[in-house]
GROMACS .gro file of C-alpha atoms in nm:
model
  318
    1UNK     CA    1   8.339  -0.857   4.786
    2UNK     CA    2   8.391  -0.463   4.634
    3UNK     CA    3   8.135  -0.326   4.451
    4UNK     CA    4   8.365  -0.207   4.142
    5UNK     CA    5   8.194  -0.055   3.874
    6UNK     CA    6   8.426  -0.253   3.594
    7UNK     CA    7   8.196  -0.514   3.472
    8UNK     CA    8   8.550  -0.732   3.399
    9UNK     CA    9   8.603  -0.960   3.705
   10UNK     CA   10   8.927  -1.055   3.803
   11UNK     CA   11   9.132  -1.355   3.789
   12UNK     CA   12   9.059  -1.516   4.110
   13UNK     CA   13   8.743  -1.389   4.155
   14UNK     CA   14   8.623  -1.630   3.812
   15UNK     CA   15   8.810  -1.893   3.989
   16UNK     CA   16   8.624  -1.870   4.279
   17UNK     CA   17   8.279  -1.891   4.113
   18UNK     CA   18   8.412  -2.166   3.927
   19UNK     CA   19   8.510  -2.356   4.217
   20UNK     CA   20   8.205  -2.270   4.413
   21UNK     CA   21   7.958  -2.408   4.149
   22UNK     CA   22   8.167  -2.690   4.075
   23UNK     CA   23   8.377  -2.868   4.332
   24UNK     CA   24   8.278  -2.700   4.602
   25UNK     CA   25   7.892  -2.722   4.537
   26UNK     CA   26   7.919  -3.069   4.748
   27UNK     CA   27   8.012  -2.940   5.037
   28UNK     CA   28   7.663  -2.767   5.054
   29UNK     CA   29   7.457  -3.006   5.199
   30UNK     CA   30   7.602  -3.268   5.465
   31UNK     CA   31   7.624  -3.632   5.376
   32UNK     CA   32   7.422  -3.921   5.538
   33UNK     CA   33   7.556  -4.059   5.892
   34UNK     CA   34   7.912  -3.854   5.805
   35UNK     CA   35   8.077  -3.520   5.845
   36UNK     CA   36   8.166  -3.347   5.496
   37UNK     CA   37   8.468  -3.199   5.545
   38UNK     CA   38   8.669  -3.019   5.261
   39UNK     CA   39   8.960  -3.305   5.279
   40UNK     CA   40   8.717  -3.547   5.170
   41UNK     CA   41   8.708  -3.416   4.813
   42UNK     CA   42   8.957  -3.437   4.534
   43UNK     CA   43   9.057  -3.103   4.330
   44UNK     CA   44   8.729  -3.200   4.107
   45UNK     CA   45   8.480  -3.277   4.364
   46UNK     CA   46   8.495  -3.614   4.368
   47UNK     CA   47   8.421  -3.842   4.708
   48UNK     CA   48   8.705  -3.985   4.771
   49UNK     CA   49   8.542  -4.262   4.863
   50UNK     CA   50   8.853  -4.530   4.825
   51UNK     CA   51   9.122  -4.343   5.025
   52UNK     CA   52   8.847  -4.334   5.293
   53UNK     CA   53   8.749  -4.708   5.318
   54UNK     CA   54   9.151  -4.765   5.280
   55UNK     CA   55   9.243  -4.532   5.649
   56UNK     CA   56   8.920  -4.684   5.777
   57UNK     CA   57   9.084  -5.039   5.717
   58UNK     CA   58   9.430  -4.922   5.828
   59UNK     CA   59   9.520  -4.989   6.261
   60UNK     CA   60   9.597  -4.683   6.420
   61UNK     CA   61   9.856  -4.609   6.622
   62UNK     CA   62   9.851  -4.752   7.013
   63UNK     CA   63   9.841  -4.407   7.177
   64UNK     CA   64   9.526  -4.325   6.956
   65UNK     CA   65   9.301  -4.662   6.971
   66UNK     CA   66   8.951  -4.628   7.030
   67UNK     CA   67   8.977  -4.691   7.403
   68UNK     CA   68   9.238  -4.351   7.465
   69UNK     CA   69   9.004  -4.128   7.261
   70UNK     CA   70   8.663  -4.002   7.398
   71UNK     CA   71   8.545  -3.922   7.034
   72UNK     CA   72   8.632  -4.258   6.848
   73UNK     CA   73   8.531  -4.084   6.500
   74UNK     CA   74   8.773  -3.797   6.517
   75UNK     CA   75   9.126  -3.975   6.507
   76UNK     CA   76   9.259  -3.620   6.484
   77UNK     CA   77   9.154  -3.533   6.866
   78UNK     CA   78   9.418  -3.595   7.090
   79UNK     CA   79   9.318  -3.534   7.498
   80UNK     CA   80   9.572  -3.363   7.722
   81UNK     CA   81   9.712  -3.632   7.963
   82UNK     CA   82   9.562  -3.669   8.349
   83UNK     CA   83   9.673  -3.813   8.647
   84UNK     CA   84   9.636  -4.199   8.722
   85UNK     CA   85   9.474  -4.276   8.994
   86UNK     CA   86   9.793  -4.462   9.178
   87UNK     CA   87   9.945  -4.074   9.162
   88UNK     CA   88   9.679  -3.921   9.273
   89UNK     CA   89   9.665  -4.151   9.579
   90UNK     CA   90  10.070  -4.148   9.622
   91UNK     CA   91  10.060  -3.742   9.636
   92UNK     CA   92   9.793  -3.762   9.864
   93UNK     CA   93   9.950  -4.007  10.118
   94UNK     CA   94  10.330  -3.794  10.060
   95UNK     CA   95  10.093  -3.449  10.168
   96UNK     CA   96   9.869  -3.584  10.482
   97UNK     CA   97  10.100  -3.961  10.633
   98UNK     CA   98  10.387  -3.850  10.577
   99UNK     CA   99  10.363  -3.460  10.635
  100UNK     CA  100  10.527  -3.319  10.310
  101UNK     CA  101  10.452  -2.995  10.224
  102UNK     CA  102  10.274  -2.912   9.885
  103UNK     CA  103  10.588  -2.722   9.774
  104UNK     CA  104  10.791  -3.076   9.806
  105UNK     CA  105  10.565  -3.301   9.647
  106UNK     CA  106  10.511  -3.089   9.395
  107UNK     CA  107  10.890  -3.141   9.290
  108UNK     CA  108  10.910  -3.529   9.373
  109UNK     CA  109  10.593  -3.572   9.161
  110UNK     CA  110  10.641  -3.349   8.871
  111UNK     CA  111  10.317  -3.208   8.965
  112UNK     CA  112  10.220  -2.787   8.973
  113UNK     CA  113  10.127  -2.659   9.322
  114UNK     CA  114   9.767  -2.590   9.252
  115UNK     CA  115   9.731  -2.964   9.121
  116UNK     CA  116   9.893  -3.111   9.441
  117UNK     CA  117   9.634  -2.905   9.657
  118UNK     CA  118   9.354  -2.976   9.455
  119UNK     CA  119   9.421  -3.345   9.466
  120UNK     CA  120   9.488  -3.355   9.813
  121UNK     CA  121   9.154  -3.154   9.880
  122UNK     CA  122   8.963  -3.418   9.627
  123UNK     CA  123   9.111  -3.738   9.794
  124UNK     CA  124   9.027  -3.615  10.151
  125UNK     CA  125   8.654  -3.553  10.045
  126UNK     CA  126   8.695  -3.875   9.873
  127UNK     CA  127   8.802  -4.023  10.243
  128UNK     CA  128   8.483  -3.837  10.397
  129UNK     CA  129   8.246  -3.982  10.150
  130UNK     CA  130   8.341  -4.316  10.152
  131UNK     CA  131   8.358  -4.331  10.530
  132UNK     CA  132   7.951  -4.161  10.554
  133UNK     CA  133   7.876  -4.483  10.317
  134UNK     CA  134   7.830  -4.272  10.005
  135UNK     CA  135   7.852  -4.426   9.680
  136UNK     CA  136   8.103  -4.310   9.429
  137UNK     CA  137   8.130  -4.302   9.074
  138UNK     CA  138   8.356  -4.524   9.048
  139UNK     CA  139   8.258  -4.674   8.701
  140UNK     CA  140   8.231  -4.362   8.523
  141UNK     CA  141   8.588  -4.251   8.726
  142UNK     CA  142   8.748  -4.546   8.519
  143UNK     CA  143   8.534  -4.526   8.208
  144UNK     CA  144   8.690  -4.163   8.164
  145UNK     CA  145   9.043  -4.297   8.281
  146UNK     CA  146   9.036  -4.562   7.978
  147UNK     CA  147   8.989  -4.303   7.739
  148UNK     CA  148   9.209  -4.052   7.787
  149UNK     CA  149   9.661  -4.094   7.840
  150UNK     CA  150   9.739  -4.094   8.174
  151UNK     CA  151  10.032  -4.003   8.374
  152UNK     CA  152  10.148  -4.285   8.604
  153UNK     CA  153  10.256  -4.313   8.882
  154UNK     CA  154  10.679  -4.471   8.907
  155UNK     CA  155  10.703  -4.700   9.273
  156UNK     CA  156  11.045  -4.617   9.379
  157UNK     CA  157  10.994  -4.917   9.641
  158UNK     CA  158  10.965  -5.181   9.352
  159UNK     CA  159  11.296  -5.333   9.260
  160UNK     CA  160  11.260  -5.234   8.900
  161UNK     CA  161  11.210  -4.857   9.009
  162UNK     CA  162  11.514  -4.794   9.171
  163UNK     CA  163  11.667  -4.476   9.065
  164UNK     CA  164  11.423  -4.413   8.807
  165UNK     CA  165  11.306  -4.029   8.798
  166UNK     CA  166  10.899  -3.959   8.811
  167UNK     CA  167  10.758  -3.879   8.506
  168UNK     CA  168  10.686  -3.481   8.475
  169UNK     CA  169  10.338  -3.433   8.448
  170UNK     CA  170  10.373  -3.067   8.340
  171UNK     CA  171  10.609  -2.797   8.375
  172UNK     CA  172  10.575  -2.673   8.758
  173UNK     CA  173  10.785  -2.392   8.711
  174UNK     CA  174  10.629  -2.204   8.476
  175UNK     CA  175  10.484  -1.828   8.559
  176UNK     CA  176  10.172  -1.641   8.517
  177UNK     CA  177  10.153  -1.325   8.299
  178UNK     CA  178  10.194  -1.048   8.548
  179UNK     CA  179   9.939  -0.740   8.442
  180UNK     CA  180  10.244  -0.502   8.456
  181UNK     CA  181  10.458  -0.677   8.230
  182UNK     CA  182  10.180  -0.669   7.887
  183UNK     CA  183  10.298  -0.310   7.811
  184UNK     CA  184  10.597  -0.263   7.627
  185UNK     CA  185  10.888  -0.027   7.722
  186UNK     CA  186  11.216   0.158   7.619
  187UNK     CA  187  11.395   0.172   7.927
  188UNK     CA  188  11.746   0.353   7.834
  189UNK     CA  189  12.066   0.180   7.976
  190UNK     CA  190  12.410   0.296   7.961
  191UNK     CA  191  12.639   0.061   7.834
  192UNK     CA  192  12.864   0.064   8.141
  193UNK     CA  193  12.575  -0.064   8.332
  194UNK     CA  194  12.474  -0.466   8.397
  195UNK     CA  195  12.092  -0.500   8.366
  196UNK     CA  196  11.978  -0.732   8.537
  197UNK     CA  197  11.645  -0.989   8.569
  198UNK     CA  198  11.582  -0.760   8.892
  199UNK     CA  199  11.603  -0.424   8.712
  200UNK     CA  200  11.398  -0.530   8.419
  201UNK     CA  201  11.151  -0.572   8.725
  202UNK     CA  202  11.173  -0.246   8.866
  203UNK     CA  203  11.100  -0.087   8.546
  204UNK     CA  204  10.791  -0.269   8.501
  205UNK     CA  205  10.692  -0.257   8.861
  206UNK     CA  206  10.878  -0.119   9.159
  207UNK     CA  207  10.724  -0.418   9.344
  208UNK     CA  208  10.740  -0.641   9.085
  209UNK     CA  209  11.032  -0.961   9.171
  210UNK     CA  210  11.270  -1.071   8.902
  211UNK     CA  211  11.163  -1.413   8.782
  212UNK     CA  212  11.382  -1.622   8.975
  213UNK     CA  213  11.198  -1.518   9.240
  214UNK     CA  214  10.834  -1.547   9.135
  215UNK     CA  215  10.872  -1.910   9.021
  216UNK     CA  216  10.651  -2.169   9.240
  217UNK     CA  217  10.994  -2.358   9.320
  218UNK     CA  218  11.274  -2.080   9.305
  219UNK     CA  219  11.483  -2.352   9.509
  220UNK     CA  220  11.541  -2.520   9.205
  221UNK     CA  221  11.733  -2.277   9.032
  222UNK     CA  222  11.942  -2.270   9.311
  223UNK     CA  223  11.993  -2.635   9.309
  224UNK     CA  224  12.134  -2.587   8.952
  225UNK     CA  225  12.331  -2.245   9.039
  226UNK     CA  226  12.499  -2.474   9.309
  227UNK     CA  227  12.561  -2.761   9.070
  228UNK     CA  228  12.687  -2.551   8.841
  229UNK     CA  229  12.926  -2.383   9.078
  230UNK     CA  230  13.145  -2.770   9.116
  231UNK     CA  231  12.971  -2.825   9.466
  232UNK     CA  232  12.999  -3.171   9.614
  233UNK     CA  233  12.647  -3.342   9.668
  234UNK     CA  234  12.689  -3.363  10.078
  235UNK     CA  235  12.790  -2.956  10.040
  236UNK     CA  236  12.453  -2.898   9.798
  237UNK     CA  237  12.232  -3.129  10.022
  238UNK     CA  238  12.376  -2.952  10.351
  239UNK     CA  239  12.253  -2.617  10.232
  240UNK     CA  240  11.968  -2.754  10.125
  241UNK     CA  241  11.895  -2.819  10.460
  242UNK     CA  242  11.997  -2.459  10.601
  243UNK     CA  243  11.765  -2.330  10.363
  244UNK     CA  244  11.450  -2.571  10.466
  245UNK     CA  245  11.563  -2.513  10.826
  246UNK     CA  246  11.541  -2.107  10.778
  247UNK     CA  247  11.224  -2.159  10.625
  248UNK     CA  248  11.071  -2.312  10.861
  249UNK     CA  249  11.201  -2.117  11.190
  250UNK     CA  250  11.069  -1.801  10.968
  251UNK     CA  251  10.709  -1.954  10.962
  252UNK     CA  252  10.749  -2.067  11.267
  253UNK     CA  253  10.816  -1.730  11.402
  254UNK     CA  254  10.534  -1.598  11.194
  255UNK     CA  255  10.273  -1.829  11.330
  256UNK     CA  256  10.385  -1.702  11.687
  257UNK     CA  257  10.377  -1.399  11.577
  258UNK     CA  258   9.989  -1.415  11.468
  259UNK     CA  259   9.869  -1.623  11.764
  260UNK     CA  260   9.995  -1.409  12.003
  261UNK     CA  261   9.835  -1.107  11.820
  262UNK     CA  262   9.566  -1.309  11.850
  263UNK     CA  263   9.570  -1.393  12.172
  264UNK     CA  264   9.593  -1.020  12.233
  265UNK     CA  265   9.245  -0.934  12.142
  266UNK     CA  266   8.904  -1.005  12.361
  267UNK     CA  267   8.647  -1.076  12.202
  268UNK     CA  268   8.264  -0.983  12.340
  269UNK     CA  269   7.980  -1.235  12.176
  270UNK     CA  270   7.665  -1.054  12.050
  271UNK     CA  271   7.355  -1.180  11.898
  272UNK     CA  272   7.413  -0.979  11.578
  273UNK     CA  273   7.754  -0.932  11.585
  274UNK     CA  274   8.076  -0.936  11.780
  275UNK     CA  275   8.295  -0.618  11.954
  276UNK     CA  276   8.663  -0.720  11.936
  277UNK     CA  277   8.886  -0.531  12.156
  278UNK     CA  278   9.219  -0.450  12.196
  279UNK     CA  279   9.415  -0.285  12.460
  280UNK     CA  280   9.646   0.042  12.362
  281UNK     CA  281   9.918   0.190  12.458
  282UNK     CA  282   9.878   0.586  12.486
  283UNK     CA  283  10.220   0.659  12.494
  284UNK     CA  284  10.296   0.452  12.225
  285UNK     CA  285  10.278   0.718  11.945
  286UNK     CA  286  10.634   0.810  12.058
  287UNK     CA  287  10.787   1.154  12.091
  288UNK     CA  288  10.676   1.235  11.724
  289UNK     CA  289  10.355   1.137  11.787
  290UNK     CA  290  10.263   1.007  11.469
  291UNK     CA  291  10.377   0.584  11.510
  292UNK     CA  292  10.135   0.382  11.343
  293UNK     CA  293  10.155   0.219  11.696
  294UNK     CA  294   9.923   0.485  11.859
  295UNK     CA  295   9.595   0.573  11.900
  296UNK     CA  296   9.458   0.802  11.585
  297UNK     CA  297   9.762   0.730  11.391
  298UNK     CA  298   9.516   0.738  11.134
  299UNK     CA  299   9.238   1.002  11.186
  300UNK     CA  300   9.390   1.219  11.445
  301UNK     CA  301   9.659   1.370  11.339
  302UNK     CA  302   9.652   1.581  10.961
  303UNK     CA  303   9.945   1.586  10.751
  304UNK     CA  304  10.151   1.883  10.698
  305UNK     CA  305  10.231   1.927  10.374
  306UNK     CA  306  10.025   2.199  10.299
  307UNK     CA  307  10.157   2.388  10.617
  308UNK     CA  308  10.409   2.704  10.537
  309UNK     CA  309  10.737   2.685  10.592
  310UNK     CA  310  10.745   2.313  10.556
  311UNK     CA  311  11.032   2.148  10.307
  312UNK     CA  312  10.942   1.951  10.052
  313UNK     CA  313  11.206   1.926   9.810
  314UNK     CA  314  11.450   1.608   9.886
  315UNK     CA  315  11.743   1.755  10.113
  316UNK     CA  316  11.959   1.464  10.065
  317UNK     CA  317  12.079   1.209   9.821
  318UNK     CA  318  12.040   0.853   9.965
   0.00000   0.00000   0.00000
């Protein structure tokens, strides 16, 4: 409060001692075996002791019985859903029997990337335990599982299922505040210009992608460009499979890649640690001789832009 010198208080400020040493002085001290919250009073302090025993009395609602809330007391708390065990196993047999990768069952389960891999890491430790003859808690597992809303898990094999869509656990496209993007700018445009998702990018970050493109599942939004463009579904599903196909001749081609870079180097065992060679072309610096591909690419050879006579002004416009 201001120290004023005028000895008349305000308005509110008599209020507030008024309030304080009268309906509020029982919120001071806690009652016996019960919380004392503020919404337990009337507007003149009274307990209001009827309207309790009357919600006390009243059912709640099915989503928020006693058995879906870990704090039975507080009806208010509601617990952010979790994945049934039946989904947790299905995503786990889609990832390691039948080979899919975490990108795909992320989108046939409804299920965020780093959920699918930390489910499929859990369930294979799970696997490991169980077959060293360790005991799990499996009581406390469902204990914990009664208590809070599930997501579960829709059998597209049962006859009932059939053509029913799984039920999104959370949003799996959503994206991650990029450091770059928490300043804000004033980028001037002219009007003649389209800016796009891309530019807005650029001016952020020259290396930061548009948001199409930094999505966990940017195929998606190509599903629906596609579908919104009157395509057929054999015509969407064909390049569908183009796209998977390019994707995985381009990691294919990457993995070669890295082995045989690998395969490239000899390695020399020592007790403390080991010398990894590789063999190098001299002549591979080129006629420049400054290719990254040489020897001292590096360290050997200075830079010259401190050297007279050397332009450094752009002679060009690309």
């Amino acid at each position: 409060f201001s120290q004023t010198s005028c000895r008349q208080a305000t308005l509110r400020r008599r209020e507030f001692y008024e309030w304080l040493n009268g309906p509020g002085a029982s919120l001071k001290q806690p009652l016996l075996d019960s919380t004392n919250y503020l919404g337990a009073y009337d507007k003149y302090g009274n307990l209001q002791a009827k309207k309790a025993e009357v919600e006390a009395e009243e059912p709640l609602p099915p989503e928020t019985t006693s058995d879906l809330r870990p704090f039975p007391l507080n009806k208010y708390f509601r617990s952010q859903p979790v994945l049934s065990e039946e989904l947790r196993e299905a995503i786990y047999q889609r990832v390691k029997r039948d080979g899919a990768t975490v990108s795909l069952a992320s989108v046939e389960f409804g299920v965020s990337n780093e959920r699918v891999g930390a489910v499929v890491r859990l369930k294979q430790m799970e696997k490991e335990w169980i077959a060293q003859g360790k005991t799990l808690a499996a009581p406390y597992s469902k204990a914990v599982l009664a208590m809070v809303p599930t997501t579960p898990y829709i059998d597209p094999s049962l006859p009932g299922n059939k053509g029913k869509r799984p039920i999104n656990h959370e949003p799996i496209n959503d994206l991650p505040v990029h450091p770059a993007t928490r300043q804000q700018l004033f980028v001037p445009v002219a009007e003649s210009r389209q800016f796009t998702r891309a530019d807005a990018g650029k001016a952020f970050d020259n290396n930061l992608l548009p948001a199409d493109d930094r999505i966990p599942h940017p195929e998606l939004v190509q599903a629906e460009r596609e579908l919104a463009s009157g395509l057929s579904f054999e015509q969407r599903r064909q390049l569908a499979e183009n796209r998977f196909a390019a994707e995985q001749a381009k990691k294919k081609k990457e993995a070669q890649k890295k082995e045989a870079e690998e395969a490239a180097l000899r390695t020399v065992p020592q007790r403390r640690w080991d010398y990894v060679i590789q063999n190098i072309n001299a002549e591979a610096v080129g006629k420049s001789e400054r290719s990254y591909k040489g020897v001292g690419w590096r360290y050997g050879f200075p830079h010259e832009d401190r050297k007279k006579g050397q332009v450094k002004i752009p002679t060009k416009v690309e």
